[in-house]
PDB file of C-alpha atoms in Angstrom:
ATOM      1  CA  UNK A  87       6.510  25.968  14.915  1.00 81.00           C
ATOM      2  CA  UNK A  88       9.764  27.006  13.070  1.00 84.00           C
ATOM      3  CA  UNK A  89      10.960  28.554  16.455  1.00 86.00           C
ATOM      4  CA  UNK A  90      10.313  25.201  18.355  1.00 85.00           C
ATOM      5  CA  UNK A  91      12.607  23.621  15.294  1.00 83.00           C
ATOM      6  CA  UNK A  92      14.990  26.327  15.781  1.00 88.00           C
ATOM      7  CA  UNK A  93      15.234  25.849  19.409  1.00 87.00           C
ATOM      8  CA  UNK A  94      15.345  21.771  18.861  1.00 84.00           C
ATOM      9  CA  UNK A  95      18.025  21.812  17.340  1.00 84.00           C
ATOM     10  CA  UNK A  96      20.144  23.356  19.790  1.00 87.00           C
ATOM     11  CA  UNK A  97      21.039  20.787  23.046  1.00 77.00           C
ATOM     12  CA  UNK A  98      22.149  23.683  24.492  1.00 84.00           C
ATOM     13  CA  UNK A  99      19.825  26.450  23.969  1.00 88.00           C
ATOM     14  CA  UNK A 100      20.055  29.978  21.753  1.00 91.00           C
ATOM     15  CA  UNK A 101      19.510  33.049  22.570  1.00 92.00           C
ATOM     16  CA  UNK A 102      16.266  34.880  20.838  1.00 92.00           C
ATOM     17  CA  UNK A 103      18.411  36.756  17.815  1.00 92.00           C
ATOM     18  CA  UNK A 104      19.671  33.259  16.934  1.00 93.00           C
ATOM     19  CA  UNK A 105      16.322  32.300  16.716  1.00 92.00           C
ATOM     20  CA  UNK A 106      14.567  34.611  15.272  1.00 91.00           C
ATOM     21  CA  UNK A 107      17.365  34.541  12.134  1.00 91.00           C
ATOM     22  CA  UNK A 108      16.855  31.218  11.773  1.00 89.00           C
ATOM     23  CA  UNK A 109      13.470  31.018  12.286  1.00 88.00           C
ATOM     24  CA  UNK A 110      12.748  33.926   9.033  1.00 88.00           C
ATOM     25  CA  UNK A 111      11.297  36.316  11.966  1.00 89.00           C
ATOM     26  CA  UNK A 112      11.830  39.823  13.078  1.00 91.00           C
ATOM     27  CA  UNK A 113      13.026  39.870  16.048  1.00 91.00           C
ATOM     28  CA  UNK A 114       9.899  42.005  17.900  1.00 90.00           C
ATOM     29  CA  UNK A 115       7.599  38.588  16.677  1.00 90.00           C
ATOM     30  CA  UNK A 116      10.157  36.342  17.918  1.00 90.00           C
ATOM     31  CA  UNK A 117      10.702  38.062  21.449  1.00 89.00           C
ATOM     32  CA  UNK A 118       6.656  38.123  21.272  1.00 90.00           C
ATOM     33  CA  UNK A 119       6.463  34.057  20.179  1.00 91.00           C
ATOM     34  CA  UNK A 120       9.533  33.380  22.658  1.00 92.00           C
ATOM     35  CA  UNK A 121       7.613  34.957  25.073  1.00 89.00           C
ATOM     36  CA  UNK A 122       4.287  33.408  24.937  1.00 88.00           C
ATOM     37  CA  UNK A 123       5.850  29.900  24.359  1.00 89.00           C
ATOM     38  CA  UNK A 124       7.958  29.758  28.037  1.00 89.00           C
ATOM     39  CA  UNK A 125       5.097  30.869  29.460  1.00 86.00           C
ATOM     40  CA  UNK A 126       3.137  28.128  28.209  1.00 83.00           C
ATOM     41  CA  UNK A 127       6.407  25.761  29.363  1.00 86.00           C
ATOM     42  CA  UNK A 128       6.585  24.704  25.468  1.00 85.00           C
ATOM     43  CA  UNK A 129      10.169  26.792  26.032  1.00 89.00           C
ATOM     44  CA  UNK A 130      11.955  27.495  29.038  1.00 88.00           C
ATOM     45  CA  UNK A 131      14.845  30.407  29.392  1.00 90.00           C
ATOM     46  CA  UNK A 132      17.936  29.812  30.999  1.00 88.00           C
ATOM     47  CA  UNK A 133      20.676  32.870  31.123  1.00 87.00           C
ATOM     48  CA  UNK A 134      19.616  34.150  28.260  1.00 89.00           C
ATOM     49  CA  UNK A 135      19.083  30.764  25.797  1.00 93.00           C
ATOM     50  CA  UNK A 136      15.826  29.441  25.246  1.00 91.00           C
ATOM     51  CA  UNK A 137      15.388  25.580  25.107  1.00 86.00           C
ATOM     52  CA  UNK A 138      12.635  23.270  24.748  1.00 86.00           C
ATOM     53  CA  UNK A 139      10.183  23.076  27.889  1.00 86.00           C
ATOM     54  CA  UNK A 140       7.891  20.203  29.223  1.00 82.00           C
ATOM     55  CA  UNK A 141       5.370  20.612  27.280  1.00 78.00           C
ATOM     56  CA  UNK A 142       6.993  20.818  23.806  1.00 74.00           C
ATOM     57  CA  UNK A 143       9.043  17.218  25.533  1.00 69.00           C
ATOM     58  CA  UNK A 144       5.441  15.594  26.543  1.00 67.00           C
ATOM     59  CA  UNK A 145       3.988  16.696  22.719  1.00 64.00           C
ATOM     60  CA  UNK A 146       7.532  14.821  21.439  1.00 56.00           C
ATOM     61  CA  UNK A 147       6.466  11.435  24.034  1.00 50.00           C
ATOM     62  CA  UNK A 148       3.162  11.308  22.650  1.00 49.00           C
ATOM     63  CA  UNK A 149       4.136  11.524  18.687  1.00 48.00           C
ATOM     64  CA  UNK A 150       6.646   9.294  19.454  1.00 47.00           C
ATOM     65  CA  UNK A 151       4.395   6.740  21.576  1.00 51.00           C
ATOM     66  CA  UNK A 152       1.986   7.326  18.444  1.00 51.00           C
ATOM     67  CA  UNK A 153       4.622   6.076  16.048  1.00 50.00           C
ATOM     68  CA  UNK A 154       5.391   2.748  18.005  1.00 54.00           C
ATOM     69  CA  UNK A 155       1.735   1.918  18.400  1.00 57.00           C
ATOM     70  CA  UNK A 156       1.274   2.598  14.409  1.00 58.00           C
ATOM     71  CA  UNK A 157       4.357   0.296  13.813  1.00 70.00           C
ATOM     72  CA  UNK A 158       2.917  -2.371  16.071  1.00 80.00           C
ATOM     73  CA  UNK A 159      -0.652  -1.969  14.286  1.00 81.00           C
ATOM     74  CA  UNK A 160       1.442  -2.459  11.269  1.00 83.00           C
ATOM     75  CA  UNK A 161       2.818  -5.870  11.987  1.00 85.00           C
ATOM     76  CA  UNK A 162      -0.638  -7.048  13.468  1.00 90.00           C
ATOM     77  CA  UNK A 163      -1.922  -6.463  10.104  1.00 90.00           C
ATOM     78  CA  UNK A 164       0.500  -7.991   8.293  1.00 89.00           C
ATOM     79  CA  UNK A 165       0.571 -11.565  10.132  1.00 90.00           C
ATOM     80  CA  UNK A 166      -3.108 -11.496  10.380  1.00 93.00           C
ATOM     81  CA  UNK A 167      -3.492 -11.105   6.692  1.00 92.00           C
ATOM     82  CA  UNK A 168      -0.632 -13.797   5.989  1.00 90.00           C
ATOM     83  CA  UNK A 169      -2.347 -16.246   9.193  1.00 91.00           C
ATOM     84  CA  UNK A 170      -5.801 -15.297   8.202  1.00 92.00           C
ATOM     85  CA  UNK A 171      -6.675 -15.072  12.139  1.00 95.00           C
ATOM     86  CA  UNK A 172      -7.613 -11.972  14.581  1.00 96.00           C
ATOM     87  CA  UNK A 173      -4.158 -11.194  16.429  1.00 96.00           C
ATOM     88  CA  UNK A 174      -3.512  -9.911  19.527  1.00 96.00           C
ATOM     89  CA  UNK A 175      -0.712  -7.758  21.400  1.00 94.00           C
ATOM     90  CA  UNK A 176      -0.864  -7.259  25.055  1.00 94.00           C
ATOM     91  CA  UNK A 177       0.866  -6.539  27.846  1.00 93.00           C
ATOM     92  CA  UNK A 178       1.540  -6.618  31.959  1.00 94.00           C
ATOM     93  CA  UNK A 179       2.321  -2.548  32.892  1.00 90.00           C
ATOM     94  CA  UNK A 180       1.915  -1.383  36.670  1.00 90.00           C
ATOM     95  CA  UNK A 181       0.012  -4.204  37.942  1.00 93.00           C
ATOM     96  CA  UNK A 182      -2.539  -3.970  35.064  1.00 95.00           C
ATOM     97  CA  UNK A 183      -3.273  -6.292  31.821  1.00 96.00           C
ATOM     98  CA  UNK A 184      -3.474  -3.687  28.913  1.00 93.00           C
ATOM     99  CA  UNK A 185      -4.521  -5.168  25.211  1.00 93.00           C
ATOM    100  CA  UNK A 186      -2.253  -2.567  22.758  1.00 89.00           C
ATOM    101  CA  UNK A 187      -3.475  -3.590  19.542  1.00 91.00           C
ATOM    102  CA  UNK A 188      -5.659  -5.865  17.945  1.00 94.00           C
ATOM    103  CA  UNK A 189      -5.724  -6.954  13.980  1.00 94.00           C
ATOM    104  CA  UNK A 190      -8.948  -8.235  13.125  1.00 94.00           C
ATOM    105  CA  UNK A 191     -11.442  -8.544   9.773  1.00 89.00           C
ATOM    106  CA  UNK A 192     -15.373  -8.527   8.843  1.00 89.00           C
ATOM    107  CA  UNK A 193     -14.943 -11.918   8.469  1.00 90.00           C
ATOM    108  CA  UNK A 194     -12.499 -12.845  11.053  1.00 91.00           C
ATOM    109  CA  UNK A 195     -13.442 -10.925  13.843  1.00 95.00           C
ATOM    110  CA  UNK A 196     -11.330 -10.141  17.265  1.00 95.00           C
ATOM    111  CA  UNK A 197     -13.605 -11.417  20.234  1.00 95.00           C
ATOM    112  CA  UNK A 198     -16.079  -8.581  21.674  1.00 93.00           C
ATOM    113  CA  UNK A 199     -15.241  -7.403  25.117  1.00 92.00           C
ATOM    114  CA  UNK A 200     -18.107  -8.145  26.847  1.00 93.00           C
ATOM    115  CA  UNK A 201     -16.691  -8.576  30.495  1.00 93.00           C
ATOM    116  CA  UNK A 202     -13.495  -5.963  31.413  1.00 93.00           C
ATOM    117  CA  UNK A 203     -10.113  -7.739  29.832  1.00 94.00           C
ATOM    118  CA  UNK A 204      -8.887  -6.359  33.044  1.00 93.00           C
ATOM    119  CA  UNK A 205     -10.976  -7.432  35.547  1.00 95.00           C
ATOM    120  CA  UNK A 206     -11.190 -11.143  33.983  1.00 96.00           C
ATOM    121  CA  UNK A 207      -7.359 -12.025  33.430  1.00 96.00           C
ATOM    122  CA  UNK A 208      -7.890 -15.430  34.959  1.00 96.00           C
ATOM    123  CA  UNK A 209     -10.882 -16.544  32.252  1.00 96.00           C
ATOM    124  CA  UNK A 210      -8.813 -15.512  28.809  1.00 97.00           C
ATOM    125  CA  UNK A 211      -5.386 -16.818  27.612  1.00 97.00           C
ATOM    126  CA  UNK A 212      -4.254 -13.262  27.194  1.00 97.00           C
ATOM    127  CA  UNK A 213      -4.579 -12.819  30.715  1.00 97.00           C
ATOM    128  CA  UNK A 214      -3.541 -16.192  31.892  1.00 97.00           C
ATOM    129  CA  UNK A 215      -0.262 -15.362  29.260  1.00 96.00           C
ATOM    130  CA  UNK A 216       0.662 -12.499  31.037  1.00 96.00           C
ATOM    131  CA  UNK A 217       0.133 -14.133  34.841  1.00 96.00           C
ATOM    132  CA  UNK A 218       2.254 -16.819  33.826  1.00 95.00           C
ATOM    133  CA  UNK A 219       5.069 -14.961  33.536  1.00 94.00           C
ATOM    134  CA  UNK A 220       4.728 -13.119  36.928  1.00 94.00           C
ATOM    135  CA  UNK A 221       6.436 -14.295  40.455  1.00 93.00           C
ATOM    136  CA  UNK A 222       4.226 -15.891  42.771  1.00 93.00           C
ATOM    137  CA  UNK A 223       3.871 -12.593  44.792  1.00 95.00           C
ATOM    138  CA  UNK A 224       3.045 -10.667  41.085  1.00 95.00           C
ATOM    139  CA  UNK A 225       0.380 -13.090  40.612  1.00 96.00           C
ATOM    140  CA  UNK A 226      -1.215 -13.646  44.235  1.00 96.00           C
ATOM    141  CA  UNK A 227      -1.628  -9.706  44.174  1.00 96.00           C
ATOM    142  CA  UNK A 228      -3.432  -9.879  41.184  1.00 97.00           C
ATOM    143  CA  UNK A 229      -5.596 -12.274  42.011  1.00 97.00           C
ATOM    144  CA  UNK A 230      -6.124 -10.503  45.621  1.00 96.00           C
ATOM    145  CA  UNK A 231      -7.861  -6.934  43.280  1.00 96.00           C
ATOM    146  CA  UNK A 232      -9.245  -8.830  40.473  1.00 96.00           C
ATOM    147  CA  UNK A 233     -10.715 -12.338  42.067  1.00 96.00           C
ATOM    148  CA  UNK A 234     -11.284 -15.543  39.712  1.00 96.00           C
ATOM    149  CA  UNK A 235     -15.187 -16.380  39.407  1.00 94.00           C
ATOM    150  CA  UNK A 236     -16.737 -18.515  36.510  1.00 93.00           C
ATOM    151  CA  UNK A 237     -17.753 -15.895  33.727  1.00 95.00           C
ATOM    152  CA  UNK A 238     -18.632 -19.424  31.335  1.00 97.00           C
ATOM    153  CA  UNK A 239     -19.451 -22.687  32.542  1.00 96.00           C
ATOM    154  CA  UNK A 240     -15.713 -23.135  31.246  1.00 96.00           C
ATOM    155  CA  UNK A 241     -14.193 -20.584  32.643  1.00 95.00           C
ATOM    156  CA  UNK A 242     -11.471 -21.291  36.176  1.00 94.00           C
ATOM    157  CA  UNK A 243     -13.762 -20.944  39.494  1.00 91.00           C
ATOM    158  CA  UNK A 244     -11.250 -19.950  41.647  1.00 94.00           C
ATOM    159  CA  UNK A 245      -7.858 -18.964  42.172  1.00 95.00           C
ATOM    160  CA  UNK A 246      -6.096 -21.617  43.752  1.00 94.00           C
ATOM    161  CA  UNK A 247      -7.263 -23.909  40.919  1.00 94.00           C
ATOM    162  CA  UNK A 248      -5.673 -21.171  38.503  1.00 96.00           C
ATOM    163  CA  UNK A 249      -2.368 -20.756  40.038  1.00 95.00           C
ATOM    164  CA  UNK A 250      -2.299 -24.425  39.850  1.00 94.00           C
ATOM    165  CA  UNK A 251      -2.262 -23.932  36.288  1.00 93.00           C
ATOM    166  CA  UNK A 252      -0.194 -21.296  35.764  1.00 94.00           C
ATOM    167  CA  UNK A 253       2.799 -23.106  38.060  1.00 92.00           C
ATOM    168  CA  UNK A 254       2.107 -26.142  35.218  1.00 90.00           C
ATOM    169  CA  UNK A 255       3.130 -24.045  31.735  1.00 88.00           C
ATOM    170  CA  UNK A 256       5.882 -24.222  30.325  1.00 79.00           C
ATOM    171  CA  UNK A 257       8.292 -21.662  30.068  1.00 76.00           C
ATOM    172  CA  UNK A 258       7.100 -20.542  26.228  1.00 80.00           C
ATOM    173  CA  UNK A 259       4.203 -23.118  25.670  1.00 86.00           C
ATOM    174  CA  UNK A 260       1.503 -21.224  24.020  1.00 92.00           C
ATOM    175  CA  UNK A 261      -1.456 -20.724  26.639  1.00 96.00           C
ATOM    176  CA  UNK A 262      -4.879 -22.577  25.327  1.00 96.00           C
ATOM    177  CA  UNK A 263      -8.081 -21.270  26.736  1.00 96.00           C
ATOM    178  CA  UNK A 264     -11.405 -22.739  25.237  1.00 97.00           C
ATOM    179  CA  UNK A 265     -14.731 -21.079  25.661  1.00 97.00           C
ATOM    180  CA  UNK A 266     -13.342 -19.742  29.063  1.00 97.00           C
ATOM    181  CA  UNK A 267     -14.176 -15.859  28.558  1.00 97.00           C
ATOM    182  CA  UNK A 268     -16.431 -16.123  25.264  1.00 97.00           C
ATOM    183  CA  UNK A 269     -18.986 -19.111  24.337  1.00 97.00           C
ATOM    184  CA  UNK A 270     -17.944 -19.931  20.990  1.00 97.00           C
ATOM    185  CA  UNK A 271     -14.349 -19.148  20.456  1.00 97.00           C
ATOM    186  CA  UNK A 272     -11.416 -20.569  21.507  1.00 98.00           C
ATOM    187  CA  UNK A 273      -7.626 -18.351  22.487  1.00 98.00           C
ATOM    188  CA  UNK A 274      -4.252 -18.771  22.099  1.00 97.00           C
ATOM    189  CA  UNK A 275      -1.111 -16.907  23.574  1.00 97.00           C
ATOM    190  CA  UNK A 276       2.517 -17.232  24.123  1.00 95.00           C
ATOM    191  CA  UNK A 277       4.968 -15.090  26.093  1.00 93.00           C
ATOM    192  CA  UNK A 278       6.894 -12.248  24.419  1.00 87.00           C
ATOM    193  CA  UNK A 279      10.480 -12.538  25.996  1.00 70.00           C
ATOM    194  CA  UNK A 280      11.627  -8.632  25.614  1.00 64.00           C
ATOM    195  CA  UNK A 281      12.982  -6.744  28.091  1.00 67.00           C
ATOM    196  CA  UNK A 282      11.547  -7.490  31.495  1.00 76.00           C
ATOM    197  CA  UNK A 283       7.975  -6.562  30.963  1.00 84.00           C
ATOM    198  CA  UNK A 284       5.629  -9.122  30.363  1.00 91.00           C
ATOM    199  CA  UNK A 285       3.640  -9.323  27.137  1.00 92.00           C
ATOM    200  CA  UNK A 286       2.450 -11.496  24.997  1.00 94.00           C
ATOM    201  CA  UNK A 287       0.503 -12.275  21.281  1.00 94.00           C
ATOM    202  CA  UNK A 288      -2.734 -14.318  20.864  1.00 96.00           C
ATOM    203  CA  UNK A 289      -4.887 -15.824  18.341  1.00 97.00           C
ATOM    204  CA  UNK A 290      -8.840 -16.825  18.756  1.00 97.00           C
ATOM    205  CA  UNK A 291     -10.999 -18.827  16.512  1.00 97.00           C
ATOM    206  CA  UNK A 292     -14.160 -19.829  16.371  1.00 97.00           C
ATOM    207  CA  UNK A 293     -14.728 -22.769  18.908  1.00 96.00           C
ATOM    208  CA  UNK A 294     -15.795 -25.140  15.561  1.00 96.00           C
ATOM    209  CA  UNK A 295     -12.257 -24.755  14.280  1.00 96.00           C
ATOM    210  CA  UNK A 296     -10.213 -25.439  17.603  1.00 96.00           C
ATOM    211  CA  UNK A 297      -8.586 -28.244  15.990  1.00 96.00           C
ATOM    212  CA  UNK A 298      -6.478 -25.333  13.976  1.00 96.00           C
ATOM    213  CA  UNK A 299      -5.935 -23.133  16.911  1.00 96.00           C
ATOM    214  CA  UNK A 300      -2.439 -24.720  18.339  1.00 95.00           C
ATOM    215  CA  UNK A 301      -0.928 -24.926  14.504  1.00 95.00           C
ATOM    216  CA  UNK A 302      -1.803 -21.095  13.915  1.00 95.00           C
ATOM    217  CA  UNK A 303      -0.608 -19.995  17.382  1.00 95.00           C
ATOM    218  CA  UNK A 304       2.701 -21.392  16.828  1.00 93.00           C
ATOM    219  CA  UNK A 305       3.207 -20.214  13.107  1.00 93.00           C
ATOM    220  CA  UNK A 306       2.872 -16.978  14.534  1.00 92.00           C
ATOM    221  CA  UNK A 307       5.134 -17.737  17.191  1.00 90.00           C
ATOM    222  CA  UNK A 308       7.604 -18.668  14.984  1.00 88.00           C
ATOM    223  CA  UNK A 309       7.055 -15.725  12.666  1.00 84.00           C
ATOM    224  CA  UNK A 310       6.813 -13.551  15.725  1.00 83.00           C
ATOM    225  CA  UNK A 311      10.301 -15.207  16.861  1.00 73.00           C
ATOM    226  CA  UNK A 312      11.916 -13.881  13.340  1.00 66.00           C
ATOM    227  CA  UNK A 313      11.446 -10.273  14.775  1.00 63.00           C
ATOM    228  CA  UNK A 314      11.482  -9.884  18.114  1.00 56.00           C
ATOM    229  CA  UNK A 315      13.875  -7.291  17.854  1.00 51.00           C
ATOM    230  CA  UNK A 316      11.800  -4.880  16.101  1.00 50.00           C
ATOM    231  CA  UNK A 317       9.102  -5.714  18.548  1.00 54.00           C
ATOM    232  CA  UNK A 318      11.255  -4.371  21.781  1.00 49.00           C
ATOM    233  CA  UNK A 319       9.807  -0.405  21.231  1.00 44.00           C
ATOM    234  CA  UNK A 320       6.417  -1.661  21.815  1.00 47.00           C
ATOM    235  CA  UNK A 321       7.267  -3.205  25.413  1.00 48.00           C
ATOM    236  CA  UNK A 322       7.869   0.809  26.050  1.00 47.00           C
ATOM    237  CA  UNK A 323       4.550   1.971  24.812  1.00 45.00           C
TER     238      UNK A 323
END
């Protein structure tokens, strides 16, 4: 590890005395741990200078992809405490609807996935969120792998009646869905507008307290709104 640091904090590479004098090694264990580290492509050598390899970049992706998720987690949790509702952050990445976090409680629970949040994009108002803010083409081929059907006796048959829908939002009215994926609870969503990836945040309830559902959705919307720019690193996730 204090050879990877060593060789990190050279752009350019050092050769293996460097190294091994900053690293606290003799040079035999360095040459040894140089050695072994290229040839697991943690390193790679380059006229003489080691630098870092894939594998030591991927390792620096994944802590780094670990970091943004943990931040995101973070703000979850803090508007669900102050909102006292489950919230929701999800977005639209390579033709798929991907939930990133959730903030829930005991007593406020997120809704169960009992049917794929994938597969049934058209029946929840994460889904229909995240449609809304594809092309007609983005949405069409959606619809074309992952077909609208009634999941609840709520829920959109088909998709021509759903892209009817979608084409009638407004450009950052929150998305209402009610008892469409889950008997019993009622969804929220609104767009996220950063960068050109489509996401979005979400609120449920419990279908007895739908009159508070639009009032909470937009106080997070406008708390969301506050900090948008500290919300643009988890678009990348």
């Amino acid at each position: 590890m204090r050879l990877l640091e060593a060789v990190a904090s050279h752009d350019d590479g050092a050769p293996a005395k460097q190294l091994a004098r900053e690293a606290g090694l003799a040079l035999p264990t360095a040459y040894h741990l140089l050695r072994t580290l290229a040839h697991e492509g943690y390193l790679r050598k380059e006229k003489g200078l080691f630098m870092l390899g894939a594998a030591a970049e991927r390792l620096s992706s994944s802590g780094a992809q670990q970091n943004r998720r943990g931040m995101i987690t973070d703000a979850l949790q803090h508007w669900r405490d102050a909102i006292g509702v489950p919230v929701y952050f999800a977005v639209y990445r390579e033709g798929e609807i991907e939930v990133v976090a959730v903030a829930d409680t005991p007593g406020n629970p997120a809704v169960a996935e009992w049917a794929d949040f994938r597969e049934t994009g058209h029946a929840h108002a994460i889904g229909q969120c995240l449609l809304a803010q594809l092309d007609d083409e983005g949405r069409r081929d959606h619809l074309d792998r992952y077909p609208a059907y009634s999941i609840t006796p709520y829920s959109v048959r088909d998709g021509r009646t759903l892209l009817r829908r979608l084409d009638g939002l407004g450009r950052m009215q929150p998305v209402v869905e009610r008892q469409e994926y889950a008997l019993g609870t009622v969804c929220a969503a609104f767009p996220i507008t950063v960068g050109s990836t489509a996401a979005t945040m979400a609120v449920s309830l419990p279908s007895h307290q739908a009159g508070r559902l639009l009032p909470v959705a937009r106080q997070l919307q406008t708390e969301v709104g506050k900090f948008v720019g500290t919300l643009a690193f988890s678009i990348s996730i």
